[in-house]
Amino acid sequence: MQSRSNTSDRKLHWARALLMRDIRLAIRVGGGTLIGVLFFTTVITIVPFGLGPDMKLLSVIAPGILWIGALLACLLGLDRLLQSDHDDGSLELMLMSGRPLELIILIKCLAHWLTTGLPLILATPILALFLNLDAAQLGAVLLSLLVGTPALTLIGMTGAAITVHLRRGGLLLAVLVLPLTIPILIFGVATVGAASDPLVPALTPFLALCGLSLLSLAIAPVAAAFSLRVLQH
Amino acid sequence: MVRLNAHNLAIRRNGRDIVSSVSFQLSGGTALIITGPNGAGKSTLLRAMAGLLPFAGGTIELIRNTTDDQQADDRPLFEHCHYVGHASGVKPSLSVEENLALWHDLMDPVDWPSDTSSGMPQHNHSTMDVETVLDHIGLSHIADFPASYLSEGQTQRLSLARLLVTQRPIWLLDEPTAALDQASTKLVTDLMNTHLAKGGMILVATHIDLELSNRTALSLGAIGEPS
């Protein structure tokens, strides 16, 4: 009886352990957290060089450039979601673990977002300087990225679960996921546009973006768990 | 006492029968040694039992003669199993201890009644902590090392250590001694015998003669060959 009450005390102990393990894996050497931020920084930094020093033009296209950069940086990290766990057999053990697979997937998404999406958001204020973004727009970009990037991870997880059993599925994963992320991109950029345009109701695109994120939060873990269970055979 | 009854199992992959009409009965405290030539379906059978492949036919059921643990009875078979196959599940960038600690926390333990001779079934298979297991398996002196520094044999010992950090009644072992030296093989054999003594079950595919206390044999023919 003692051991049973002990286990119920620590019912979600395993969730914390899995989260910490995934974060550790991501931030250690070879984990790839830096790659996403570096890619993001590189893309944003070269845009002013490519377009010339037209400050007005830069500030007009800045939200779109930041969002596209963030989207591509997120795509770059998607194959880390499940691939290495699949290759070394850890994924099989997770399927056998007796824990809800949907929850395992959600935790892996959280760890991935903390080490991929969050660093992008933290880097954005500095990069905004390069693109002549004013404070109000910067605030809107940060807010839209904060709401939108978790959805990118969640949608990416669904794609990763479908392609994990394919050898060299990385490119297919990107092709599969990219179209599904377009609504996020549209409403993400529109949120920033609405913030600076008095004619557009400021909250509408942002609420649509929130809705899309919540929708992917509801669907993605179930869809990913389903495809992992079915496709493992 | 737990018992495992398998009747007429078949596993099909790509339209070919890899395993067909395999039947066996196994009671707690017994090991099933699965032998057969390469391609006979030893690994396939173990993977199917681990829930990683579907059975195309036959029945397999786990009988637990307990009344007090309904929750455990409702679990699928694979949640009563530990599986150690060719993939080690070891992350090179985590330390030895961190590797093992994850499985200690993540795998949901399943208890089983061990003893029928004393009349009262006993549930005393408390999960060992990570340090004790590392000590047991001879890796405690390198617990802080990244697992990438481990040799092949040490990696295999680390992945076998998973069997001890979470208690589950059925061990599915696919060539558990493949990369091990004689001393480690002895160590693993001892661990297996301890598990049998506690009333657990082991299904092991192996090419070498493991000195297990209580065992039966299952020989798979090369039925995957076209006839």
CSV table of C-alpha atoms in Angstrom, one decimal, chain B residues 23-137:
chain,number,residue,atom,x,y,z
B,23,SER,CA,1.9,-21.9,-29.3
B,24,PHE,CA,3.5,-21.9,-25.8
B,25,GLN,CA,2.5,-21.8,-22.2
B,26,LEU,CA,4.6,-20.1,-19.6
B,27,SER,CA,4.1,-19.8,-15.9
B,28,GLY,CA,5.7,-17.4,-13.5
B,29,GLY,CA,9.3,-18.2,-12.7
B,30,THR,CA,10.0,-19.8,-16.0
B,31,ALA,CA,12.1,-18.6,-19.0
B,32,LEU,CA,11.2,-19.4,-22.6
B,33,ILE,CA,14.4,-19.7,-24.7
B,34,ILE,CA,13.5,-18.9,-28.3
B,35,THR,CA,16.0,-20.4,-30.8
B,36,GLY,CA,16.0,-20.8,-34.5
B,37,PRO,CA,18.1,-19.8,-37.5
B,38,ASN,CA,18.5,-16.3,-38.7
B,39,GLY,CA,15.2,-15.0,-40.1
B,40,ALA,CA,13.1,-17.5,-38.2
B,41,GLY,CA,11.1,-14.8,-36.6
B,42,LYS,CA,12.6,-14.7,-33.1
B,43,SER,CA,12.8,-10.9,-33.0
B,44,THR,CA,9.5,-10.5,-34.8
B,45,LEU,CA,7.8,-12.6,-32.2
B,46,LEU,CA,9.3,-10.6,-29.3
B,47,ARG,CA,8.4,-7.3,-31.0
B,48,ALA,CA,4.8,-8.4,-31.5
B,49,MET,CA,4.6,-9.3,-27.9
B,50,ALA,CA,5.9,-5.8,-27.0
B,51,GLY,CA,3.0,-4.3,-28.9
B,52,LEU,CA,5.3,-3.0,-31.7
B,53,LEU,CA,3.9,-5.3,-34.4
B,54,PRO,CA,0.4,-6.7,-34.8
B,55,PHE,CA,-0.5,-10.4,-34.6
B,56,ALA,CA,-2.2,-11.7,-37.7
B,57,GLY,CA,-3.8,-14.5,-35.9
B,58,GLY,CA,-3.9,-16.5,-32.7
B,59,THR,CA,-4.5,-15.6,-29.1
B,60,ILE,CA,-2.2,-14.6,-26.3
B,61,GLU,CA,-3.4,-13.8,-22.9
B,62,LEU,CA,-1.9,-13.1,-19.5
B,63,ILE,CA,-3.6,-14.7,-16.6
B,64,ARG,CA,-3.1,-13.0,-13.2
B,65,ASN,CA,-4.7,-14.9,-10.4
B,66,THR,CA,-5.3,-11.8,-8.3
B,67,THR,CA,-8.5,-10.2,-7.3
B,68,ASP,CA,-7.1,-7.0,-5.8
B,69,ASP,CA,-5.5,-5.3,-8.8
B,70,GLN,CA,-8.2,-4.8,-11.4
B,71,GLN,CA,-6.4,-1.9,-12.8
B,72,ALA,CA,-3.4,-4.0,-13.7
B,73,ASP,CA,-5.6,-6.7,-15.2
B,74,ASP,CA,-7.1,-4.3,-17.7
B,75,ARG,CA,-3.8,-3.2,-19.1
B,76,PRO,CA,-2.7,-4.4,-22.5
B,77,LEU,CA,-0.1,-7.2,-22.5
B,78,PHE,CA,2.8,-5.0,-23.6
B,79,GLU,CA,2.4,-2.8,-20.5
B,80,HIS,CA,3.3,-5.8,-18.5
B,81,CYS,CA,6.5,-6.2,-20.5
B,82,HIS,CA,10.0,-4.9,-20.7
B,83,TYR,CA,11.6,-5.0,-24.1
B,84,VAL,CA,15.3,-4.9,-24.7
B,85,GLY,CA,16.1,-5.2,-28.4
B,86,HIS,CA,18.8,-4.2,-30.7
B,87,ALA,CA,18.3,-0.5,-30.4
B,88,SER,CA,19.7,0.6,-27.0
B,89,GLY,CA,17.5,3.6,-26.3
B,90,VAL,CA,20.7,5.2,-24.9
B,91,LYS,CA,21.2,8.9,-25.5
B,92,PRO,CA,24.9,9.7,-26.0
B,93,SER,CA,24.7,13.3,-24.8
B,94,LEU,CA,23.0,12.4,-21.5
B,95,SER,CA,25.0,11.0,-18.6
B,96,VAL,CA,24.7,7.3,-17.7
B,97,GLU,CA,22.6,8.2,-14.6
B,98,GLU,CA,20.3,10.6,-16.6
B,99,ASN,CA,19.7,7.9,-19.2
B,100,LEU,CA,18.6,5.4,-16.6
B,101,ALA,CA,16.7,8.0,-14.5
B,102,LEU,CA,14.3,8.8,-17.4
B,103,TRP,CA,13.2,5.1,-17.7
B,104,HIS,CA,12.9,4.9,-13.9
B,105,ASP,CA,10.4,7.8,-14.0
B,106,LEU,CA,8.7,7.2,-17.3
B,107,MET,CA,7.9,3.5,-17.3
B,108,ASP,CA,4.8,2.8,-15.3
B,109,PRO,CA,5.6,-0.2,-13.0
B,110,VAL,CA,3.3,-3.2,-12.9
B,111,ASP,CA,3.3,-5.4,-9.9
B,112,TRP,CA,2.6,-9.1,-9.9
B,113,PRO,CA,1.9,-11.8,-7.3
B,114,SER,CA,5.0,-13.8,-6.9
B,115,ASP,CA,4.5,-16.7,-4.5
B,116,THR,CA,1.8,-19.3,-4.4
B,117,SER,CA,3.5,-21.7,-2.1
B,118,SER,CA,3.1,-19.6,1.0
B,119,GLY,CA,-0.6,-19.2,0.4
B,120,MET,CA,-0.8,-15.4,0.4
B,121,PRO,CA,0.3,-13.7,-2.7
B,122,GLN,CA,3.0,-11.2,-2.1
B,123,HIS,CA,3.6,-7.9,-3.8
B,124,ASN,CA,7.0,-6.8,-2.7
B,125,HIS,CA,8.7,-6.0,-5.9
B,126,SER,CA,9.5,-2.5,-5.0
B,127,THR,CA,11.3,-0.5,-7.7
B,128,MET,CA,15.0,-0.1,-7.1
B,129,ASP,CA,16.5,3.3,-7.3
B,130,VAL,CA,18.8,4.3,-10.0
B,131,GLU,CA,22.0,4.4,-7.9
B,132,THR,CA,21.4,0.9,-6.6
B,133,VAL,CA,20.9,-0.4,-10.1
B,134,LEU,CA,24.0,1.2,-11.4
B,135,ASP,CA,25.9,-0.3,-8.6
B,136,HIS,CA,24.4,-3.6,-9.3
B,137,ILE,CA,25.2,-3.5,-13.0
